[in-house]
Short mmCIF file of C-alpha atoms and ligand atoms in Angstrom, two decimals:
data_model
loop_
_atom_site.label_atom_id
_atom_site.label_comp_id
_atom_site.label_asym_id
_atom_site.label_seq_id
_atom_site.Cartn_x
_atom_site.Cartn_y
_atom_site.Cartn_z
CA MET A 1 0.01 0.00 -0.02
CA LYS A 2 1.27 3.33 -0.77
CA ARG A 3 2.21 5.67 2.06
CA ILE A 4 0.60 9.02 2.60
CA ARG A 5 2.65 12.02 3.76
CA ILE A 6 1.48 13.36 7.14
CA LEU A 7 1.18 16.84 5.64
CA HIS A 8 -1.54 15.54 3.42
CA LEU A 9 -3.16 13.34 5.91
CA LEU A 10 -3.65 16.16 8.33
CA LYS A 11 -5.62 18.12 5.84
CA SER A 12 -8.18 15.31 5.65
CA ASP A 13 -11.76 16.32 6.19
CA ARG A 14 -13.11 12.96 7.28
CA PRO A 15 -11.93 9.77 9.00
CA LYS A 16 -10.22 7.17 6.66
CA ASP A 17 -9.39 3.54 6.78
CA ASN A 18 -6.27 1.69 5.50
CA VAL A 19 -3.92 4.56 5.84
CA VAL A 20 -0.26 3.89 5.63
CA ILE A 21 2.36 6.37 7.05
CA LYS A 22 6.06 5.94 7.38
CA GLY A 23 8.43 8.03 9.44
CA TRP A 24 10.62 8.34 12.49
CA VAL A 25 9.46 8.14 16.18
CA ARG A 26 9.86 11.37 17.98
CA THR A 27 8.50 10.10 21.35
CA LYS A 28 6.68 7.01 22.78
CA ARG A 29 4.64 6.92 25.97
CA ASP A 30 3.25 3.63 27.29
CA SER A 31 -0.10 3.61 28.98
CA ARG A 32 -2.19 0.90 30.51
CA GLY A 33 -3.11 -1.37 27.52
CA PHE A 34 -1.57 0.85 24.68
CA SER A 35 1.20 3.05 23.58
CA PHE A 36 1.23 6.51 22.06
CA LEU A 37 3.78 7.04 19.24
CA GLU A 38 4.54 10.50 17.88
CA ILE A 39 5.61 10.16 14.31
CA ASN A 40 7.13 12.76 12.12
CA ASP A 41 7.96 12.16 8.43
CA GLY A 42 9.59 15.43 7.51
CA SER A 43 6.68 16.69 5.54
CA CYS A 44 5.46 19.10 8.01
CA LEU A 45 6.19 20.38 11.52
CA LYS A 46 3.27 18.38 13.06
CA ASN A 47 3.62 14.79 14.12
CA MET A 48 0.97 12.17 13.62
CA GLN A 49 -0.14 10.61 16.92
CA VAL A 50 -0.40 6.90 16.59
CA ILE A 51 -2.25 4.64 19.19
CA ALA A 52 -0.79 1.21 19.30
CA ASP A 53 -3.11 -1.18 21.20
CA SER A 54 -1.64 -4.03 23.35
CA SER A 55 -3.74 -6.43 21.31
CA LEU A 56 -1.33 -5.91 18.40
CA ALA A 57 0.55 -9.10 17.59
CA ASN A 58 4.01 -7.54 18.03
CA TYR A 59 3.12 -5.35 20.95
CA GLU A 60 6.05 -6.56 22.95
CA GLU A 61 8.30 -5.36 20.07
CA ILE A 62 6.49 -2.16 19.87
CA LYS A 63 7.20 -1.49 23.52
CA LYS A 64 10.99 -1.45 22.68
CA ILE A 65 10.60 1.20 19.99
CA THR A 66 12.92 4.15 20.86
CA THR A 67 13.20 7.67 19.86
CA GLY A 68 14.64 7.98 16.31
CA SER A 69 13.50 4.51 15.19
CA ALA A 70 11.84 4.19 11.75
CA VAL A 71 8.36 2.65 11.48
CA ALA A 72 5.52 2.03 8.99
CA VAL A 73 2.10 2.20 10.50
CA THR A 74 -1.10 1.04 8.80
CA GLY A 75 -4.38 2.13 10.57
CA SER A 76 -7.50 4.26 10.61
CA LEU A 77 -7.46 7.88 10.74
CA MET A 78 -9.96 9.00 13.47
CA GLU A 79 -10.96 12.21 15.25
CA SER A 80 -8.68 12.53 18.22
CA PRO A 81 -10.40 13.00 21.56
CA GLY A 82 -7.22 14.28 23.03
CA LYS A 83 -6.08 17.91 23.25
CA GLY A 84 -3.58 19.34 20.72
CA GLN A 85 -4.46 17.40 17.68
CA GLN A 86 -7.49 16.95 15.37
CA TRP A 87 -6.56 13.55 14.05
CA GLU A 88 -4.89 10.41 15.42
CA LEU A 89 -4.07 7.12 13.74
CA LYS A 90 -5.36 3.92 15.38
CA ALA A 91 -2.80 1.38 14.35
CA GLU A 92 -3.75 -2.04 12.88
CA LYS A 93 -0.18 -2.90 12.12
CA VAL A 94 3.09 -1.34 13.31
CA GLU A 95 6.02 -2.49 11.24
CA ILE A 96 9.40 -1.67 12.87
CA LEU A 97 11.86 -0.86 10.08
CA SER A 98 14.80 -0.06 12.40
CA ILE A 99 15.41 0.53 16.02
CA ALA A 100 17.74 3.42 16.89
CA PRO A 101 20.09 2.50 19.76
CA ASP A 102 20.17 4.60 23.09
CA THR A 103 23.12 6.41 21.65
CA PHE A 104 20.76 8.22 19.30
CA PRO A 105 22.14 11.77 19.50
CA LEU A 106 18.86 13.76 19.50
CA GLN A 107 17.50 13.08 22.86
CA LYS A 108 14.62 15.02 23.96
CA LYS A 109 16.10 18.38 24.94
CA ARG A 110 17.16 21.49 23.18
CA HIS A 111 20.45 21.02 21.23
CA SER A 112 22.73 23.88 20.33
CA ASP A 113 23.17 24.83 16.63
CA GLU A 114 26.78 24.19 16.94
CA PHE A 115 26.22 20.62 18.11
CA LEU A 116 23.55 19.97 15.31
CA ARG A 117 26.08 21.13 12.69
CA THR A 118 28.21 18.18 13.73
CA ILE A 119 25.43 15.76 12.98
CA ALA A 120 24.38 16.69 9.47
CA HIS A 121 22.55 13.59 8.83
CA LEU A 122 20.12 14.17 11.81
CA ARG A 123 19.95 17.98 11.80
CA PRO A 124 16.90 18.08 9.48
CA ARG A 125 15.17 15.69 11.83
CA THR A 126 14.68 18.40 14.41
CA ASN A 127 11.75 20.72 14.41
CA LYS A 128 13.77 23.67 13.83
CA TYR A 129 15.84 22.46 10.85
CA GLY A 130 13.00 20.51 9.27
CA ALA A 131 11.13 23.90 9.25
CA LEU A 132 14.12 25.72 7.97
CA PHE A 133 14.65 23.40 5.03
CA ARG A 134 11.04 23.33 4.13
CA ILE A 135 11.08 27.19 4.00
CA ARG A 136 14.22 26.99 1.87
CA SER A 137 12.45 24.65 -0.52
CA GLU A 138 9.40 26.74 -0.76
CA LEU A 139 11.48 29.90 -1.26
CA SER A 140 13.21 28.34 -4.25
CA LEU A 141 9.81 27.75 -5.77
CA ALA A 142 8.76 31.33 -5.02
CA ILE A 143 11.71 32.74 -6.92
CA HIS A 144 10.79 30.84 -10.07
CA LYS A 145 7.23 31.88 -9.64
CA PHE A 146 7.92 35.57 -9.33
CA PHE A 147 10.10 35.62 -12.40
CA ARG A 148 7.72 33.45 -14.44
CA GLU A 149 4.90 35.87 -13.62
CA LYS A 150 7.02 38.72 -14.93
CA GLY A 151 8.08 36.90 -18.09
CA PHE A 152 11.73 36.36 -17.17
CA GLN A 153 13.56 33.31 -18.67
CA TYR A 154 15.60 31.07 -16.47
CA ILE A 155 19.20 30.72 -17.66
CA HIS A 156 21.67 28.00 -16.39
CA SER A 157 24.94 29.87 -16.04
CA PRO A 158 28.05 27.67 -15.94
CA VAL A 159 29.77 26.68 -12.73
CA LEU A 160 33.16 26.32 -14.49
CA THR A 161 34.38 29.51 -15.96
CA GLY A 162 37.62 31.29 -17.01
CA SER A 163 36.55 34.65 -15.73
CA ASP A 164 36.51 36.46 -12.40
CA CYS A 165 33.40 38.40 -12.65
CA GLU A 166 33.84 40.42 -9.34
CA GLY A 167 37.52 40.82 -9.87
CA ALA A 168 38.23 40.17 -6.14
CA GLY A 169 40.46 37.25 -6.86
CA GLU A 170 38.51 35.01 -4.44
CA LEU A 171 38.69 32.05 -6.84
CA PHE A 172 38.66 28.41 -6.16
CA LYS A 173 40.93 27.15 -9.02
CA VAL A 174 39.89 24.05 -11.03
CA THR A 175 42.51 21.96 -12.79
CA ALA A 176 43.08 18.54 -14.22
CA LEU A 177 46.82 18.82 -13.88
CA ASP A 178 48.75 16.77 -11.47
CA LEU A 179 49.39 19.23 -8.63
CA ASN A 180 52.29 17.16 -7.44
CA ASN A 181 53.91 17.41 -10.83
CA LEU A 182 52.86 20.61 -12.45
CA PRO A 183 54.16 21.43 -15.99
CA GLN A 184 56.29 24.55 -15.80
CA LYS A 185 57.01 27.40 -18.21
CA ASP A 186 59.14 30.30 -17.34
CA GLY A 187 59.09 29.30 -13.66
CA LYS A 188 55.30 29.26 -13.55
CA ALA A 189 52.61 26.51 -13.82
CA ASP A 190 51.69 26.05 -17.53
CA PHE A 191 47.95 26.10 -17.72
CA SER A 192 48.03 26.01 -21.46
CA LEU A 193 48.46 22.23 -20.87
CA ASP A 194 45.52 22.13 -18.67
CA PHE A 195 42.11 20.67 -19.48
CA PHE A 196 40.72 24.03 -20.86
CA GLY A 197 43.97 25.24 -22.17
CA MET A 198 43.89 28.19 -19.77
CA GLU A 199 43.28 28.83 -16.00
CA ALA A 200 39.79 27.87 -14.90
CA ASN A 201 37.92 28.27 -11.66
CA LEU A 202 34.47 27.92 -10.02
CA THR A 203 32.20 30.78 -10.80
CA VAL A 204 31.79 33.55 -8.26
CA SER A 205 28.64 35.01 -10.08
CA GLY A 206 26.49 34.11 -12.96
CA GLN A 207 26.12 37.71 -13.96
CA LEU A 208 28.36 37.89 -17.10
CA SER A 209 26.47 34.92 -18.59
CA ALA A 210 23.15 36.51 -17.65
CA GLU A 211 24.27 39.67 -19.44
CA MET A 212 24.94 37.75 -22.64
CA PHE A 213 21.51 36.28 -22.53
CA ALA A 214 19.70 39.54 -21.51
CA LEU A 215 21.05 41.06 -24.57
CA ALA A 216 19.33 38.48 -26.57
CA MET A 217 16.28 37.44 -24.56
CA GLY A 218 15.37 40.71 -22.68
CA ASP A 219 14.74 39.69 -19.10
CA VAL A 220 16.44 36.61 -17.69
CA TYR A 221 17.73 35.26 -14.49
CA THR A 222 20.11 32.78 -13.00
CA PHE A 223 19.73 30.87 -9.81
CA GLY A 224 22.51 28.59 -8.82
CA PRO A 225 25.55 27.82 -6.59
CA THR A 226 28.40 30.32 -6.56
CA PHE A 227 31.78 30.05 -4.84
CA ARG A 228 34.14 32.48 -3.05
CA ALA A 229 37.41 31.57 -1.54
CA GLU A 230 37.18 34.65 0.84
CA ASN A 231 38.72 33.69 4.11
CA SER A 232 36.29 35.77 6.22
CA ASN A 233 34.97 33.42 8.80
CA THR A 234 31.91 35.51 9.59
CA SER A 235 28.28 34.62 10.37
CA ARG A 236 27.37 36.03 6.90
CA HIS A 237 29.86 34.29 4.50
CA VAL A 238 30.10 30.77 3.16
CA ALA A 239 32.28 29.50 0.43
CA GLU A 240 29.48 28.03 -1.44
CA PHE A 241 26.29 29.92 -1.59
CA TRP A 242 23.31 30.20 -3.90
CA MET A 243 22.60 33.37 -5.73
CA VAL A 244 19.68 34.80 -7.68
CA GLU A 245 20.71 37.08 -10.44
CA PRO A 246 18.14 38.78 -12.68
CA GLU A 247 19.29 40.72 -15.59
CA MET A 248 17.12 43.16 -17.54
CA ALA A 249 17.74 44.77 -20.97
CA PHE A 250 16.53 48.24 -21.77
CA SER A 251 16.49 49.20 -18.11
CA ASP A 252 18.40 51.49 -15.75
CA LEU A 253 19.30 51.78 -12.17
CA ALA A 254 15.79 52.98 -11.09
CA ASP A 255 14.33 49.97 -12.77
CA ASN A 256 16.80 47.65 -10.94
CA MET A 257 16.01 49.19 -7.52
CA ASN A 258 12.25 48.87 -8.21
CA LEU A 259 12.84 45.28 -9.12
CA GLY A 260 14.81 44.50 -6.06
CA GLU A 261 12.28 46.04 -3.71
CA GLU A 262 9.31 44.30 -5.42
CA PHE A 263 11.19 41.01 -5.40
CA LEU A 264 11.90 41.17 -1.67
CA LYS A 265 8.32 42.09 -0.82
CA TYR A 266 6.93 39.24 -2.91
CA LEU A 267 9.18 36.66 -1.47
CA THR A 268 8.65 37.73 2.10
CA GLY A 269 4.81 37.83 1.56
CA TYR A 270 4.89 34.49 -0.13
CA ILE A 271 6.72 32.77 2.73
CA MET A 272 4.45 34.24 5.31
CA ASP A 273 1.50 32.74 3.37
CA ALA A 274 2.93 29.41 2.36
CA CYS A 275 4.91 28.44 5.42
CA GLY A 276 2.72 29.73 8.35
CA ASP A 277 3.44 26.85 10.69
CA ASP A 278 7.17 26.67 10.16
CA LEU A 279 7.62 30.35 10.30
CA GLU A 280 5.71 30.58 13.65
CA LEU A 281 8.39 28.24 15.18
CA PHE A 282 11.08 30.88 14.27
CA ALA A 283 8.92 33.71 15.57
CA LYS A 284 8.50 31.87 18.89
CA TYR A 285 11.83 30.45 19.56
CA VAL A 286 14.50 32.26 17.36
CA ASP A 287 13.48 35.87 17.00
CA LYS A 288 10.50 37.41 18.88
CA ASN A 289 10.37 40.43 16.61
CA LEU A 290 10.47 38.25 13.38
CA MET A 291 6.85 38.98 12.21
CA THR A 292 7.33 42.78 12.96
CA THR A 293 10.46 42.86 10.84
CA LEU A 294 8.87 40.87 8.02
CA GLU A 295 5.64 42.93 8.02
CA GLY A 296 7.89 46.09 8.11
CA LEU A 297 9.60 45.03 5.01
CA ILE A 298 6.43 44.39 3.17
CA SER A 299 4.65 47.72 4.13
CA SER A 300 7.50 50.09 4.02
CA ASP A 301 8.77 51.98 1.07
CA PHE A 302 12.60 51.34 1.03
CA THR A 303 14.60 54.48 1.81
CA ARG A 304 16.87 55.36 -1.23
CA LEU A 305 19.91 57.45 -0.68
CA SER A 306 23.32 57.91 -2.47
CA TYR A 307 26.54 56.43 -1.02
CA LYS A 308 27.61 60.02 -0.46
CA GLU A 309 24.59 60.74 1.81
CA ALA A 310 25.06 57.43 3.64
CA VAL A 311 28.67 58.34 4.42
CA GLU A 312 27.63 61.74 5.79
CA ILE A 313 25.04 60.07 8.04
CA LEU A 314 27.51 57.56 9.27
CA ASP A 315 30.13 60.28 9.80
CA LYS A 316 27.72 62.31 12.02
CA SER A 317 26.30 59.29 13.79
CA GLY A 318 28.64 59.60 16.88
CA GLN A 319 28.96 55.77 16.70
CA ASN A 320 32.09 54.17 17.62
CA PHE A 321 32.53 52.03 14.57
CA GLU A 322 35.26 49.41 14.32
CA PHE A 323 36.00 50.16 10.77
CA GLU A 324 36.63 53.70 9.46
CA VAL A 325 33.94 55.65 7.48
CA GLY A 326 34.76 57.99 4.61
CA PHE A 327 34.20 58.61 0.94
CA GLY A 328 35.97 55.89 -1.06
CA LEU A 329 35.87 53.29 1.72
CA ASP A 330 33.59 50.33 1.42
CA LEU A 331 30.68 50.10 3.89
CA GLN A 332 31.13 47.42 6.42
CA SER A 333 28.40 45.27 7.79
CA GLU A 334 28.28 47.36 11.03
CA HIS A 335 27.75 50.57 8.91
CA GLU A 336 25.04 48.94 6.89
CA ARG A 337 23.23 47.66 9.93
CA TYR A 338 23.35 51.17 11.56
CA LEU A 339 21.75 52.69 8.56
CA THR A 340 18.85 50.12 8.27
CA GLU A 341 18.35 49.06 11.88
CA HIS A 342 18.93 52.35 13.77
CA TYR A 343 18.79 55.31 11.55
CA PHE A 344 16.05 54.57 9.04
CA LYS A 345 14.55 51.51 10.84
CA LYS A 346 13.64 49.94 7.52
CA PRO A 347 15.15 48.54 4.35
CA VAL A 348 17.61 50.97 2.71
CA ILE A 349 18.83 51.14 -0.88
CA VAL A 350 22.27 52.87 -1.23
CA TYR A 351 23.28 53.89 -4.76
CA ASP A 352 26.21 55.51 -6.71
CA TYR A 353 29.05 54.06 -4.93
CA PRO A 354 32.72 55.23 -5.82
CA LYS A 355 34.08 53.30 -8.77
CA ASN A 356 37.24 52.40 -6.99
CA ILE A 357 35.51 49.94 -4.66
CA LYS A 358 33.31 48.37 -7.35
CA PRO A 359 33.99 45.85 -10.19
CA PHE A 360 34.80 46.83 -13.84
CA TYR A 361 31.38 46.19 -15.41
CA MET A 362 29.38 48.88 -13.52
CA ARG A 363 28.30 51.93 -15.57
CA ILE A 364 30.28 55.09 -14.93
CA ASN A 365 28.30 58.11 -13.93
CA ASP A 366 28.86 61.54 -15.49
CA ASP A 367 30.97 62.65 -12.50
CA ASN A 368 33.47 60.00 -13.50
CA ILE A 369 33.94 59.21 -9.79
CA THR A 370 30.91 57.08 -9.04
CA VAL A 371 29.19 54.20 -10.72
CA ALA A 372 25.55 53.24 -11.05
CA ALA A 373 25.70 50.67 -8.40
CA MET A 374 23.04 49.80 -5.75
CA ASP A 375 23.09 47.68 -2.62
CA ILE A 376 19.84 46.74 -0.67
CA LEU A 377 20.38 46.65 3.12
CA VAL A 378 17.88 45.02 5.50
CA PRO A 379 17.71 44.86 9.33
CA ARG A 380 19.72 42.09 10.97
CA ILE A 381 21.63 41.30 7.79
CA GLY A 382 23.07 44.48 6.16
CA GLU A 383 23.68 43.79 2.46
CA ILE A 384 21.28 41.28 0.99
CA ILE A 385 21.34 42.42 -2.61
CA GLY A 386 24.16 43.87 -4.69
CA GLY A 387 23.69 45.11 -8.25
CA SER A 388 24.21 47.83 -10.79
CA GLN A 389 23.48 49.14 -14.18
CA ARG A 390 26.19 47.74 -16.59
CA GLU A 391 28.50 49.76 -18.64
CA GLU A 392 27.02 49.19 -22.09
CA ARG A 393 29.20 51.74 -23.94
CA LEU A 394 32.13 49.89 -25.49
CA ASP A 395 34.69 52.79 -25.31
CA LYS A 396 33.99 53.52 -21.64
CA LEU A 397 34.14 49.83 -20.76
CA GLU A 398 37.51 49.36 -22.43
CA THR A 399 38.86 52.48 -20.76
CA ARG A 400 37.79 51.14 -17.39
CA MET A 401 39.18 47.65 -18.04
CA ASP A 402 42.57 49.21 -18.99
CA GLU A 403 42.50 51.35 -15.76
CA MET A 404 41.77 48.23 -13.69
CA GLY A 405 44.42 46.03 -15.57
CA ILE A 406 41.70 43.57 -16.80
CA SER A 407 42.67 41.75 -20.01
CA LYS A 408 40.50 42.75 -23.03
CA GLU A 409 41.78 39.71 -24.91
CA GLN A 410 40.41 37.39 -22.27
CA TYR A 411 37.11 39.18 -22.19
CA TRP A 412 36.70 39.45 -25.85
CA TRP A 413 33.38 37.67 -25.79
CA TYR A 414 31.98 40.05 -23.20
CA LEU A 415 33.22 43.24 -25.07
CA ASP A 416 31.59 41.71 -28.23
CA SER A 417 28.23 42.10 -26.68
CA ARG A 418 28.85 45.88 -26.57
CA ARG A 419 29.55 45.75 -30.36
CA TYR A 420 26.51 44.22 -31.78
CA GLY A 421 23.23 45.81 -30.52
CA THR A 422 24.42 46.84 -27.23
CA ALA A 423 21.64 48.39 -25.06
CA PRO A 424 21.33 49.82 -21.45
CA HIS A 425 20.83 46.96 -18.99
CA CYS A 426 21.07 46.15 -15.28
CA GLY A 427 20.78 43.49 -12.71
CA PHE A 428 21.60 42.32 -9.20
CA GLY A 429 22.44 39.41 -7.08
CA LEU A 430 20.42 38.30 -4.16
CA GLY A 431 22.19 36.13 -1.65
CA PHE A 432 19.72 33.29 -1.18
CA GLU A 433 21.11 32.27 2.27
CA ARG A 434 21.09 35.97 3.46
CA LEU A 435 17.40 36.14 2.53
CA LEU A 436 16.76 32.92 4.48
CA MET A 437 18.50 34.43 7.48
CA PHE A 438 16.38 37.59 7.18
CA LEU A 439 13.07 35.38 6.86
CA THR A 440 13.79 33.14 9.81
CA GLY A 441 15.77 35.28 12.22
CA VAL A 442 18.66 32.78 12.13
CA ILE A 443 21.88 34.58 12.85
CA ASN A 444 24.47 32.29 11.44
CA ILE A 445 24.53 31.51 7.74
CA ARG A 446 25.84 28.06 8.50
CA ASP A 447 22.52 27.23 9.82
CA VAL A 448 20.43 28.04 6.75
CA ILE A 449 22.30 25.79 4.24
CA PRO A 450 22.14 22.00 4.22
CA PHE A 451 25.96 21.41 4.04
CA PRO A 452 27.77 24.61 4.98
CA ARG A 453 31.26 25.08 3.37
CA THR A 454 33.46 27.41 5.38
CA PRO A 455 37.28 27.69 6.07
CA ASN A 456 38.45 24.29 7.41
CA SER A 457 35.07 22.70 7.05
CA ILE A 458 33.99 20.50 4.26
CA SER A 459 32.77 17.29 6.12
CA PHE A 460 29.58 15.63 4.92
O1 4AD B 501 27.45 41.92 -4.01
P1 4AD B 501 27.84 40.66 -4.80
O2 4AD B 501 29.26 40.29 -4.76
O3 4AD B 501 27.42 40.91 -6.39
C1 4AD B 501 27.68 40.06 -7.45
O4 4AD B 501 28.30 39.10 -7.36
C2 4AD B 501 27.06 40.64 -8.69
N1 4AD B 501 27.79 39.98 -9.79
C3 4AD B 501 25.57 40.35 -8.67
C4 4AD B 501 24.92 40.90 -9.91
O5 4AD B 501 24.87 42.06 -10.09
N2 4AD B 501 24.42 40.01 -10.77
O6 4AD B 501 27.00 39.44 -4.31
C5 4AD B 501 25.54 39.55 -4.30
C6 4AD B 501 25.01 39.02 -3.07
C7 4AD B 501 25.40 39.86 -1.90
O7 4AD B 501 24.55 40.97 -1.74
C8 4AD B 501 25.21 38.89 -0.76
O8 4AD B 501 23.75 38.81 -0.41
C9 4AD B 501 25.48 37.55 -1.35
O9 4AD B 501 25.45 37.68 -2.70
N3 4AD B 501 26.83 37.10 -1.00
C10 4AD B 501 27.21 36.03 -0.17
N4 4AD B 501 26.30 35.26 0.60
C11 4AD B 501 26.93 34.34 1.29
N5 4AD B 501 28.27 34.15 1.33
C12 4AD B 501 29.16 34.77 0.70
N6 4AD B 501 30.44 34.71 0.80
C13 4AD B 501 28.55 35.97 -0.17
N7 4AD B 501 29.08 36.80 -0.95
C14 4AD B 501 28.04 37.51 -1.46
MG1 MG B 502 28.18 43.31 -2.85
#
């Protein structure tokens, strides 16, 4: 008989016979003449309460069931007389698939996030992480829905590339050469003999690919894993993270900001509707202000101000920041959070950053000092979105690449897009894990990704 997921079973509007559920035992209580089993199958936060009567043939075995064991239960779904649940399952058969030993690490108590990270295979069996990864799954779907409704096409940008989109040099190199016996030329490794005939790396961003396609298909987006070897052991950085990157042709920086704001509002509203139970857990146990913050994002008009204005505010703030503030210096997370959490108390879009702290592809403004960049900052996170209008003018782009020492030969294919039918275009990158942190109140990025990759950590 086919199993039914508890999520679907709980939505039943009437009693049902011959129901099969399969899952893991959260708790077992023995009473006179029967046992209660709480079963969770990962489909939703709620457990199914199973009543196993002592008349069952294997009742002596059932009594030995421990927390963490896997079972298959066949029975009748009935209205529950007990408090706390509408339905319960009266078992006709309890098949024990495996018994978890007493050493089962998830005993009935609260475990720290740090501990749970060390048992990756059991982490999603807890209420908190089950909820988190269901929200993550739902959020992925919401991203595709948003863009589909708007007529964007989904582009699969490559993971292996020969370029460094952000120019920050935080690349994981990819090679098929024997690292213990590298072919040499002029005292350096000779990558012309490597698989691709040149140096290759894991992508830091799908943007350059998205730009190519935006200039053919209009509005596109990528959504996939990106990799950065930045050795910053912070609660907001992982070496492998997922990024959503829309790219719009015939659009400027204002269109970009509008899209970013609309996107964040849509996704927040979507998760509040679609993941009520799971989200409530975070509002109750992780961040008491969660719902206020989420509602605040949906109902507010994001503040928009230039980088210059932001620096002036920070300068006058009287705050004792760890990092220096000044025109030409990048905003640090503490500065971003001050603006969004304390000064404006809502999401903030900062635009027109100095060109010297931004990558080569951003469109230069008429002042020749700033570029048409924009970052969206939200409470608790700081930067959640980074984007810009792109330099679509070939001569300006070439000048900028020369200034920054970027090889025009290597990026010939990118420059070509500015030769044949170039047009104004813009886009941004949304850090998928940062958004999950924002939506759940979780403060460490390692706790919103199934298998976090950080310095010195790649187990599982
Ligand atoms: O600001 P970033 O570096 O922008 C880009 O990569 C552009 N090429 C995007 C574009 O315009 N298409 O990264 C975009 C976002 C950041 O705002 C942040 O949310 C997230 O990606 N991010 C990270 N998330 C987790 N771990 C890291 N190490 C991250 N680095 C960036
Ligand atoms: Mg950025």
